Coordinates of C-alpha atoms (C1' of nucleotides) in Angstrom, one line a residue:
Chain A
X1 CA 113.0 141.4 -42.6
X2 CA 114.2 140.0 -45.8
X3 CA 112.5 139.0 -49.0
X4 CA 112.3 135.3 -49.6
X5 CA 111.3 133.9 -52.9
X6 CA 110.6 130.4 -54.1
X7 CA 113.2 129.5 -56.7
X8 CA 112.2 126.8 -59.2
X9 CA 115.8 126.0 -59.7
X10 CA 116.5 124.9 -56.2
X11 CA 112.8 124.1 -55.4
X12 CA 112.8 126.0 -52.2
X13 CA 112.4 129.4 -50.7
X14 CA 115.5 131.4 -50.6
X15 CA 116.5 134.8 -49.3
X16 CA 116.6 137.1 -52.3
X17 CA 120.0 138.6 -52.8
X18 CA 120.6 140.5 -56.0
X19 CA 124.0 140.3 -57.8
X20 CA 124.4 144.1 -57.2
X21 CA 122.9 145.4 -54.0
X22 CA 119.7 147.4 -54.6
X23 CA 120.0 146.8 -58.3
X24 CA 117.8 144.1 -59.8
X25 CA 117.5 142.8 -63.3
X26 CA 114.5 140.7 -64.2
X27 CA 113.4 139.1 -67.4
X28 CA 109.9 137.8 -68.0
X29 CA 109.1 135.8 -71.1
X30 CA 106.5 137.8 -73.1
X31 CA 103.8 136.8 -75.5
X32 CA 103.9 135.5 -79.0
X33 CA 102.0 138.1 -80.9
X34 CA 99.8 136.2 -83.3
X35 CA 96.5 136.7 -81.5
X36 CA 94.8 138.5 -78.7
X37 CA 96.2 137.7 -75.3
X38 CA 94.2 135.5 -72.9
X39 CA 93.6 135.6 -69.2
X40 CA 96.5 133.2 -68.6
X41 CA 98.8 135.9 -69.9
X42 CA 97.0 138.4 -67.7
X43 CA 97.8 136.2 -64.7
X44 CA 101.4 136.0 -65.5
X45 CA 102.0 139.7 -66.1
X46 CA 99.9 140.7 -63.2
X47 CA 101.9 138.4 -60.9
X48 CA 105.3 139.7 -62.1
X49 CA 104.0 143.3 -62.1
X50 CA 103.6 142.8 -58.4
X51 CA 107.1 141.4 -58.1
X52 CA 108.4 144.4 -60.1
X53 CA 106.4 146.9 -57.9
X54 CA 107.4 145.2 -54.7
X55 CA 111.1 145.1 -55.5
X56 CA 111.0 148.8 -56.3
X57 CA 109.0 149.5 -53.1
X58 CA 111.9 147.8 -51.2
X59 CA 114.2 150.4 -52.6
X60 CA 115.7 148.5 -55.5
X61 CA 116.6 150.0 -58.8
X62 CA 114.8 147.4 -61.0
X63 CA 115.3 146.8 -64.7
X64 CA 112.3 144.8 -66.0
X65 CA 112.6 143.3 -69.4
X66 CA 109.7 141.6 -71.1
X67 CA 110.0 140.6 -74.7
X68 CA 107.7 140.1 -77.7
X69 CA 108.2 137.0 -79.8
X70 CA 107.3 138.5 -83.1
X71 CA 108.5 135.8 -85.4
X72 CA 107.6 132.1 -85.1
X73 CA 105.6 129.4 -86.8
X74 CA 102.2 130.4 -85.5
X75 CA 102.8 134.0 -86.6
X76 CA 103.8 132.8 -90.1
X77 CA 100.8 130.5 -90.3
X78 CA 98.4 133.3 -89.2
X79 CA 100.0 135.7 -91.5
X80 CA 99.4 133.3 -94.4
X81 CA 95.9 132.5 -93.4
X82 CA 94.9 136.2 -93.1
X83 CA 97.1 137.3 -96.0
X84 CA 98.6 140.0 -93.9
X85 CA 102.3 140.8 -93.8
X86 CA 103.7 139.3 -90.6
X87 CA 105.1 142.6 -89.4
X88 CA 101.7 144.2 -89.7
X89 CA 100.1 141.3 -87.9
X90 CA 102.5 141.4 -85.0
X91 CA 102.2 145.2 -84.8
X92 CA 98.4 144.9 -84.3
X93 CA 98.7 142.4 -81.5
X94 CA 101.5 144.2 -79.8
X95 CA 99.3 147.2 -79.7
X96 CA 96.4 145.1 -78.4
X97 CA 98.6 143.7 -75.7
X98 CA 99.7 147.1 -74.6
X99 CA 96.0 148.1 -74.4
X100 CA 95.2 145.1 -72.3
X101 CA 98.0 145.7 -69.9
X102 CA 97.2 149.3 -69.5
X103 CA 93.5 148.4 -68.8
X104 CA 94.7 146.0 -66.1
X105 CA 96.9 148.6 -64.6
X106 CA 100.0 146.6 -65.3
X107 CA 103.1 148.9 -65.3
X108 CA 105.1 148.9 -68.6
X109 CA 108.4 147.1 -68.3
X110 CA 111.6 149.2 -68.7
X111 CA 112.4 147.4 -72.0
X112 CA 110.2 145.5 -74.4
X113 CA 112.6 144.0 -76.9
X114 CA 111.2 142.4 -80.1
X115 CA 113.1 139.4 -81.3
X116 CA 113.2 140.6 -84.9
X117 CA 115.4 143.4 -83.8
X118 CA 118.0 141.0 -82.5
X119 CA 118.5 138.6 -85.4
X120 CA 122.2 139.5 -86.0
X121 CA 122.9 139.1 -82.3
X122 CA 121.2 135.7 -82.4
X123 CA 123.2 134.6 -85.4
X124 CA 126.4 135.5 -83.7
X125 CA 125.3 133.7 -80.6
X126 CA 124.5 130.6 -82.5
X127 CA 127.7 130.7 -84.4
X128 CA 129.6 130.9 -81.2
X129 CA 127.8 127.9 -79.9
X130 CA 128.7 126.0 -83.0
X131 CA 132.3 127.1 -82.6
X132 CA 132.4 125.6 -79.1
X133 CA 130.7 122.4 -80.2
X134 CA 127.4 123.0 -78.5
X135 CA 125.5 123.3 -81.8
X136 CA 125.7 122.0 -85.3
X137 CA 124.3 122.9 -88.7
X138 CA 122.2 120.2 -90.3
X139 CA 122.3 119.6 -94.1
X140 CA 118.9 121.2 -94.6
X141 CA 120.0 124.6 -93.2
X142 CA 118.6 124.1 -89.7
X143 CA 120.9 124.6 -86.7
X144 CA 120.4 122.4 -83.6
X145 CA 121.7 122.6 -80.1
X146 CA 123.6 119.5 -79.1
X147 CA 121.9 118.7 -75.8
X148 CA 124.2 115.9 -74.6
X149 CA 127.2 118.3 -74.7
X150 CA 125.7 120.4 -71.9
X151 CA 126.2 118.8 -68.6
X152 CA 123.5 120.6 -66.6
X153 CA 120.7 119.8 -69.0
X154 CA 117.6 119.1 -67.0
X155 CA 118.5 120.9 -63.8
X156 CA 115.6 123.3 -63.9
X157 CA 112.9 120.8 -64.9
X158 CA 114.2 117.9 -63.0
X159 CA 114.3 115.8 -66.1
X160 CA 117.1 113.5 -67.0
X161 CA 118.3 113.3 -70.5
X162 CA 117.9 109.5 -70.7
X163 CA 114.3 109.8 -69.6
X164 CA 113.7 112.4 -72.2
X165 CA 115.1 110.1 -74.8
X166 CA 113.0 107.2 -73.6
X167 CA 109.9 109.2 -73.9
X168 CA 110.8 110.9 -77.2
X169 CA 109.0 109.8 -80.3
X170 CA 111.3 108.4 -82.9
X171 CA 111.4 110.9 -85.6
X172 CA 111.6 109.6 -89.1
X173 CA 114.3 111.0 -91.3
X174 CA 115.3 113.5 -88.6
X175 CA 118.3 115.6 -89.4
X176 CA 119.0 115.8 -85.7
X177 CA 121.8 113.9 -84.0
X178 CA 119.6 113.2 -81.1
X179 CA 115.8 113.5 -80.6
X180 CA 116.5 115.7 -77.6
X181 CA 118.3 118.3 -79.6
X182 CA 116.3 121.5 -80.3
X183 CA 116.4 124.0 -83.0
X184 CA 118.3 127.2 -82.8
X185 CA 117.9 128.3 -86.4
X186 CA 115.2 127.2 -88.8
X187 CA 115.8 127.2 -92.5
X188 CA 113.1 129.3 -94.3
X189 CA 110.7 127.6 -96.7
X190 CA 109.7 129.4 -99.8
X191 CA 107.5 132.4 -99.1
X192 CA 108.4 132.6 -95.4
X193 CA 110.0 135.6 -93.8
X194 CA 113.7 135.1 -93.8
X195 CA 116.9 136.5 -92.5
X196 CA 120.5 135.9 -93.7
X197 CA 122.8 133.6 -91.8
X198 CA 125.9 131.6 -92.4
X199 CA 123.6 128.5 -92.8
X200 CA 121.3 130.1 -95.3
X201 CA 118.1 132.0 -95.1
X202 CA 116.0 131.3 -92.1
X203 CA 114.7 132.5 -88.8
X204 CA 115.7 132.0 -85.1
X205 CA 114.2 129.3 -83.0
X206 CA 112.1 130.2 -80.0
X207 CA 114.5 129.5 -77.2
X208 CA 117.4 131.4 -78.6
X209 CA 115.5 134.7 -78.6
X210 CA 115.2 134.9 -74.8
X211 CA 118.8 134.0 -74.2
X212 CA 120.0 136.7 -76.5
X213 CA 117.6 139.4 -75.5
X214 CA 118.2 138.7 -71.8
X215 CA 122.0 139.0 -72.0
X216 CA 121.9 142.0 -74.3
X217 CA 119.5 143.9 -72.0
X218 CA 120.5 142.7 -68.6
X219 CA 123.9 141.0 -68.8
X220 CA 125.1 137.4 -68.9
X221 CA 123.9 136.6 -65.4
X222 CA 120.6 138.1 -64.3
X223 CA 118.8 138.1 -61.0
X224 CA 115.3 136.9 -61.9
X225 CA 114.0 135.0 -64.9
X226 CA 110.3 134.4 -64.8
X227 CA 107.3 133.1 -66.8
X228 CA 104.4 130.7 -66.8
X229 CA 105.2 127.3 -65.3
X230 CA 104.5 125.7 -68.7
X231 CA 107.7 127.3 -69.9
X232 CA 109.9 125.4 -67.4
X233 CA 110.3 122.7 -70.0
X234 CA 111.5 123.0 -72.6
X235 CA 111.8 126.7 -73.0
X236 CA 113.6 127.7 -69.8
X237 CA 115.6 124.5 -69.7
X238 CA 116.8 125.3 -73.2
X239 CA 117.6 128.9 -72.4
X240 CA 119.8 127.7 -69.6
X241 CA 121.6 125.3 -71.9
X242 CA 122.2 127.9 -74.5
X243 CA 123.2 130.8 -72.2
X244 CA 125.4 128.8 -69.8
X245 CA 127.1 126.9 -72.6
X246 CA 127.8 130.2 -74.3
X247 CA 128.7 132.5 -71.4
X248 CA 130.2 129.9 -69.0
X249 CA 128.3 131.4 -66.1
X250 CA 125.0 131.0 -64.5
X251 CA 122.1 132.4 -66.6
X252 CA 119.7 133.4 -63.8
X253 CA 119.9 133.2 -60.1
X254 CA 116.2 133.0 -59.4
X255 CA 113.6 131.3 -61.5
X256 CA 110.0 132.3 -60.8
X257 CA 107.0 130.5 -62.3
X258 CA 103.4 131.4 -62.0
X259 CA 100.5 128.9 -62.0
X260 CA 97.9 128.4 -64.6
X261 CA 94.5 129.9 -65.1
X262 CA 92.1 127.0 -65.5
X263 CA 88.4 127.2 -66.5
X264 CA 85.5 125.1 -65.3
X265 CA 84.3 122.2 -67.4
X266 CA 80.7 121.2 -67.6
X267 CA 80.9 119.8 -64.1
X268 CA 82.7 122.8 -62.7
X269 CA 86.0 121.0 -62.5
X270 CA 89.2 122.8 -63.4
X271 CA 90.3 122.2 -66.9
X272 CA 93.0 123.7 -69.0
X273 CA 92.0 126.4 -71.5
X274 CA 92.4 125.5 -75.1
X275 CA 91.2 126.9 -78.3
X276 CA 90.0 123.6 -79.6
X277 CA 87.6 123.2 -76.6
X278 CA 86.4 126.7 -77.0
X279 CA 86.9 127.4 -73.4
X280 CA 89.2 130.2 -74.1
X281 CA 88.9 133.7 -72.6
X282 CA 90.7 136.7 -74.0
X283 CA 91.6 139.5 -71.7
X284 CA 89.1 141.6 -73.7
X285 CA 86.3 139.2 -73.3
X286 CA 86.8 139.3 -69.6
X287 CA 87.3 143.0 -69.2
X288 CA 84.0 143.4 -71.0
X289 CA 82.3 141.5 -68.3
X290 CA 84.3 142.5 -65.2
X291 CA 86.1 145.6 -64.0
X292 CA 89.8 145.3 -64.6
X293 CA 90.4 145.7 -60.8
X294 CA 88.1 142.9 -60.2
X295 CA 90.1 140.6 -62.5
X296 CA 93.3 141.7 -60.9
X297 CA 92.1 141.3 -57.4
X298 CA 90.7 137.9 -58.2
X299 CA 94.0 136.8 -59.7
X300 CA 95.8 138.0 -56.6
X301 CA 93.5 136.2 -54.2
X302 CA 95.5 133.0 -54.9
X303 CA 99.2 132.8 -54.5
X304 CA 100.9 133.4 -57.8
X305 CA 102.4 129.9 -57.9
X306 CA 99.1 128.1 -57.5
X307 CA 96.7 127.4 -60.3
X308 CA 93.5 129.5 -60.1
X309 CA 90.1 128.5 -61.4
X310 CA 88.6 131.2 -63.5
X311 CA 85.0 130.8 -62.6
X312 CA 82.2 133.4 -62.5
X313 CA 81.4 132.8 -58.9
X314 CA 84.9 133.6 -57.9
X315 CA 85.0 136.8 -59.9
X316 CA 81.7 137.9 -58.4
X317 CA 83.0 137.3 -54.9
X318 CA 86.1 139.3 -55.7
X319 CA 84.0 142.1 -57.0
X320 CA 81.8 142.1 -54.0
X321 CA 84.9 142.3 -51.7
X322 CA 86.4 145.1 -53.8
X323 CA 83.2 147.1 -53.6
X324 CA 83.4 146.7 -49.8
X325 CA 86.9 148.0 -49.7
X326 CA 86.1 151.0 -51.9
X327 CA 82.9 151.8 -50.0
X328 CA 84.8 151.7 -46.7
X329 CA 87.5 154.0 -48.1
X330 CA 84.8 156.3 -49.4
X331 CA 83.1 156.5 -46.0
X332 CA 86.4 156.9 -44.2
X333 CA 87.3 159.7 -46.5
X334 CA 84.0 161.5 -46.0
X335 CA 84.4 161.1 -42.2
X336 CA 87.8 162.8 -42.3
X337 CA 86.5 165.6 -44.5
X338 CA 83.5 166.2 -42.2
X339 CA 85.7 166.5 -39.2
X340 CA 86.8 170.1 -38.8
X341 CA 89.9 169.6 -36.8
X342 CA 92.0 166.5 -36.7
X343 CA 93.3 165.5 -33.3
X344 CA 95.9 163.0 -32.2
X345 CA 96.4 159.7 -33.9
X346 CA 95.3 156.9 -31.6
X347 CA 98.1 154.4 -31.1
X348 CA 100.5 155.6 -33.8
X349 CA 102.3 152.3 -33.7
X350 CA 99.2 150.5 -34.9
X351 CA 99.4 152.6 -38.1
X352 CA 102.9 151.5 -38.7
X353 CA 102.0 147.9 -38.0
X354 CA 99.8 147.9 -41.1
X355 CA 102.8 148.3 -43.3
X356 CA 104.9 145.9 -41.2
X357 CA 102.3 143.2 -41.6
X358 CA 102.0 143.9 -45.3
X359 CA 105.8 143.5 -45.7
X360 CA 105.8 140.3 -43.8
X361 CA 103.3 138.8 -46.1
X362 CA 104.9 140.1 -49.2
X363 CA 108.4 139.2 -48.1
X364 CA 107.2 135.6 -48.0
X365 CA 107.3 135.0 -51.7
X366 CA 104.9 137.8 -52.6
X367 CA 102.0 136.4 -50.6
X368 CA 99.3 138.7 -51.8
X369 CA 96.5 136.5 -50.4
X370 CA 98.0 136.8 -46.9
X371 CA 98.4 140.6 -47.4
X372 CA 94.7 140.9 -48.2
X373 CA 93.8 138.9 -45.2
X374 CA 95.7 141.3 -43.0
X375 CA 94.2 144.3 -44.8
X376 CA 90.8 143.0 -44.0
X377 CA 91.5 143.9 -40.4
X378 CA 92.4 147.4 -41.4
X379 CA 89.1 147.9 -43.2
X380 CA 87.4 146.6 -40.1
X381 CA 89.3 149.1 -38.0
X382 CA 88.3 151.9 -40.4
X383 CA 84.6 151.0 -39.9
X384 CA 85.2 150.9 -36.2
X385 CA 86.7 154.4 -36.2
X386 CA 83.9 155.8 -38.3
X387 CA 81.0 154.2 -36.3
X388 CA 82.1 153.8 -32.8
X389 CA 82.7 156.8 -30.6
X390 CA 85.2 155.2 -28.3
X391 CA 87.5 158.2 -28.6
X392 CA 87.0 161.8 -29.6
X393 CA 85.9 162.4 -33.1
X394 CA 89.0 164.5 -33.7
X395 CA 91.3 161.7 -32.7
X396 CA 89.3 159.1 -34.6
X397 CA 89.4 161.2 -37.7
X398 CA 93.1 161.7 -37.4
X399 CA 93.6 158.0 -37.1
X400 CA 91.3 157.3 -40.0
X401 CA 93.3 159.8 -42.1
X402 CA 96.6 158.1 -41.1
X403 CA 95.2 154.7 -41.9
X404 CA 94.0 155.9 -45.3
X405 CA 97.4 157.2 -46.1
X406 CA 99.0 153.9 -45.1
X407 CA 96.5 152.1 -47.2
X408 CA 97.4 154.2 -50.2
X409 CA 101.0 153.2 -49.9
X410 CA 100.1 149.6 -49.8
X411 CA 97.5 149.9 -52.6
X412 CA 100.2 151.4 -54.8
X413 CA 102.4 148.4 -54.5
X414 CA 99.6 146.0 -55.0
X415 CA 98.0 148.0 -57.8
X416 CA 94.6 147.2 -56.4
X417 CA 92.2 149.5 -54.6
X418 CA 94.4 152.3 -55.8
X419 CA 91.7 154.1 -57.7
X420 CA 89.5 156.9 -56.6
X421 CA 86.6 155.2 -54.7
X422 CA 83.9 157.4 -56.1
X423 CA 85.1 156.7 -59.6
X424 CA 85.5 153.0 -59.1
X425 CA 82.0 152.6 -57.5
X426 CA 80.5 154.6 -60.3
X427 CA 82.3 152.6 -62.9
X428 CA 80.9 149.4 -61.4
X429 CA 77.4 150.8 -61.4
X430 CA 77.6 151.8 -65.0
X431 CA 79.0 148.4 -66.0
X432 CA 76.1 146.7 -64.1
X433 CA 73.6 149.0 -65.8
X434 CA 74.6 148.0 -69.3
X435 CA 72.4 144.9 -69.2
X436 CA 69.4 146.9 -68.0
X437 CA 67.1 149.2 -69.8
X438 CA 66.9 151.8 -67.0
X439 CA 69.5 154.6 -66.8
X440 CA 71.2 156.1 -63.8
X441 CA 69.4 159.3 -64.2
X442 CA 66.0 157.6 -64.2
X443 CA 67.0 155.8 -61.0
X444 CA 68.1 159.0 -59.4
X445 CA 64.7 160.6 -60.3
X446 CA 62.8 157.7 -58.7
X447 CA 65.0 158.0 -55.6
X448 CA 64.0 161.7 -55.3
X449 CA 60.4 160.8 -55.6
X450 CA 60.7 158.1 -53.0
X451 CA 62.4 160.5 -50.7
X452 CA 59.5 162.9 -50.9
X453 CA 57.2 160.0 -50.1
X454 CA 59.3 159.0 -47.2
X455 CA 59.5 162.5 -45.9
X456 CA 55.7 162.4 -45.9
X457 CA 55.7 159.0 -44.2
X458 CA 53.9 157.7 -47.2
X459 CA 55.3 154.2 -46.8
X460 CA 53.0 152.7 -49.3
X461 CA 54.2 155.0 -52.1
X462 CA 57.8 154.7 -51.0
X463 CA 57.7 150.9 -51.1
X464 CA 55.9 151.0 -54.4
X465 CA 58.8 152.9 -55.9
X466 CA 61.3 150.6 -54.3
X467 CA 59.5 147.5 -55.6
X468 CA 59.1 148.9 -59.1
X469 CA 62.9 149.6 -59.2
X470 CA 63.6 146.1 -57.9
X471 CA 61.5 144.7 -60.7
X472 CA 63.8 146.4 -63.0
X473 CA 66.8 145.0 -61.3
X474 CA 67.7 147.9 -59.1
X475 CA 68.2 147.4 -55.3
X476 CA 68.0 150.4 -53.1
X477 CA 70.0 150.9 -49.9
X478 CA 69.1 153.6 -47.4
X479 CA 72.1 154.9 -45.6
X480 CA 72.8 157.9 -43.3
X481 CA 73.9 160.0 -46.3
X482 CA 70.9 159.1 -48.4
X483 CA 69.8 156.4 -50.7
X484 CA 72.2 154.5 -53.0
X485 CA 71.5 151.7 -55.3
X486 CA 73.1 148.6 -56.8
X487 CA 72.1 146.2 -59.5
X488 CA 70.5 143.1 -58.1
X489 CA 72.7 140.1 -58.6
Chain B
rG1 C1' 106.4 105.0 -68.4
rG2 C1' 109.7 109.4 -66.6
rC3 C1' 109.7 114.1 -63.9
rA4 C1' 107.2 117.7 -60.9
rC5 C1' 103.1 119.5 -58.0
rC6 C1' 98.7 119.3 -55.0
rG7 C1' 94.7 117.2 -51.4
rU8 C1' 92.8 122.7 -45.2
rG9 C1' 85.2 124.0 -43.0
rG10 C1' 79.3 124.0 -47.9
rC11 C1' 82.7 127.0 -51.5
rC12 C1' 87.3 130.1 -52.4
rA13 C1' 92.0 130.4 -49.8
rA14 C1' 96.5 131.6 -46.2
rG15 C1' 99.5 128.9 -42.7
rU16 C1' 103.8 124.6 -42.8
rG17 C1' 106.9 121.9 -35.7
rG18 C1' 103.6 124.5 -30.5
rU19 C1' 97.7 123.2 -30.9
rA20 C1' 94.0 126.4 -37.7
rA21 C1' 94.5 134.2 -41.3
rG22 C1' 91.0 136.2 -44.5
rG23 C1' 86.7 136.0 -47.8
rC24 C1' 81.9 134.0 -49.9
rA25 C1' 77.7 131.3 -48.3
rG26 C1' 74.8 130.1 -43.7
rA27 C1' 72.7 131.1 -38.5
rG28 C1' 71.6 134.8 -34.7
rG29 C1' 71.7 140.0 -32.8
rU30 C1' 71.9 145.5 -33.6
rC31 C1' 70.4 149.4 -36.8
rU32 C1' 66.1 150.6 -40.1
rG33 C1' 58.9 152.9 -41.0
rC34 C1' 59.6 147.8 -43.3
rA35 C1' 63.4 146.0 -46.3
rA36 C1' 68.2 146.1 -48.3
rA37 C1' 73.0 147.7 -47.0
rA38 C1' 76.1 148.3 -42.9
rU39 C1' 77.7 146.4 -38.3
rC40 C1' 78.5 142.6 -34.3
rU41 C1' 78.6 137.4 -32.8
rC42 C1' 78.8 132.2 -34.1
rC43 C1' 80.5 128.3 -37.5
rA44 C1' 87.0 123.3 -39.3
rU45 C1' 91.6 120.0 -36.4
rC46 C1' 93.8 120.2 -41.8
rA47 C1' 92.4 112.9 -47.5
rC48 C1' 93.8 108.2 -44.9
rC49 C1' 97.5 104.9 -42.3
rG50 C1' 102.1 104.4 -39.9
rG51 C1' 106.8 106.8 -38.0
rU52 C1' 110.1 110.8 -35.8
rU53 C1' 109.1 114.4 -31.7
rC54 C1' 107.6 116.6 -25.2
rG55 C1' 104.4 118.2 -29.2
rA56 C1' 102.7 117.7 -36.4
rC57 C1' 98.1 120.2 -40.6
rU58 C1' 103.3 121.4 -40.7
rC59 C1' 109.1 116.5 -41.0
rC60 C1' 109.8 111.1 -42.9
rG61 C1' 107.5 106.5 -45.1
rG62 C1' 103.3 104.4 -47.3
rU63 C1' 98.0 104.3 -49.2
rC64 C1' 94.1 106.6 -51.8
rG65 C1' 92.6 110.8 -54.8
rG66 C1' 93.6 115.0 -58.2
rU67 C1' 96.7 118.1 -61.6
rG68 C1' 100.7 119.6 -64.7
rC69 C1' 105.0 118.8 -67.8
rC70 C1' 107.5 115.2 -71.2
rU71 C1' 104.5 118.4 -78.5
rC72 C1' 103.1 124.8 -79.4
rC73 C1' 101.6 127.3 -74.8
rA74 C1' 101.7 132.5 -69.5

RNA sequence: GGCACCGUGGCCAAGUGGUAAGGCAGAGGUCUGCAAAAUCUCCAUCACCGGUUCGACUCCGGUCGGUGCCUCCA
């Protein structure tokens, strides 16, 4: 078995071969910290968190670098609007981003470089591009990349330079040699944050940051470079142009891009999130409404390269499914604990096949949806073991235990259903209760009263309590281990 | 206009040359004091038209429909 990944550069799935065996360097473009992060960011960093985890699971020593863009036009504007120093502003949102990622169970990368810490390196890099004729300083203090000097321009996005020029708006009084040229260094206007450079005070352009931080942290050629698909052009195209012109070697061997998170419009059709339309969800908004695992599981229920429609129905479906997974694990765990002595595992090879199937799915470009499909069969099997006395209880319990252990391995790679089931289910209940006036203790009281009535076969009284709870939004479920409850949808 | 991508059951969503994973919803059965839950069973020929092939949802060409990028964007 070998891992195959879809490479945006070649537009096909390829076997993944790192430059150094078992040692992988990956760089994912991070956020610009001028505001709270949205669910599109969540999708991206969840997707590549899985990539990170899976590569490690396969035995690779992975160095994962994800930057923070902590200086750019939007930051400056926001800083001026709010009259806060830009450093303080970005610090706030870096912290918020960390909180969001932690809530989502996204592992921290190995390095999180901030571009303001690399300005001298960027200046050097730009100067070297100028020296080689790949860039030029304009009279206003800006420095531009000379796109037509770089032969491979457009190889990632599939765009041809002449097409770009056709489509480009004619910029009046542009200091650029060509409309396709992009900025490497921006001259500072009065009052803006500024750094020294041979071309005057200014700040780096967006694209140069990633080229420099990538090579400084991971070397001139890296294995994986990833980000949202909206970054393919111009950001990643420009990174390639900068880095390959500068280093004379390939910049990244594999380019991975995740799909968008869309939101429903008034007709339920997918539409792009945008602040102007007010259809924008921050990670915080969403986590207030749904459990982080629900959000994560939902995101992973579509292949990372496809767009996903962030609709309430889908989230609710995901949550329902996740509850089923956790409830099954809880029951399975209880079954094992109740069994005094564990016997022989029934069909040990079927236990191993769980992980084999998982790897087959994940080896195919991190196909989480397929992995979940296969795991459904495992949960069915657990139910079977718990409920159907086909074999001795001791053997069934042993098999259940073995499956649970295998599941834990897989859960750890996926970062889903890796929480304690009791705790997850309790968290879900408490979240659901927030919208109701009744408390968990009050419900438990009523359940005890109802049990007394039921023990006395006082069905009228029992049903009365049940109906009363239902009227308050609480749905009772009578199981072998007693009565549990959920909030009515 | 240029460049990419997509079109699988009521809905979500895998598969991509050998005759359609999984989930939600729905129908029926079991269980239950009755419910609910759980559990079991059932439920598609893959937008359309041509072509290649022994054989195509899967490859090629075309048609129709949808989306993204080309301006800041995960």
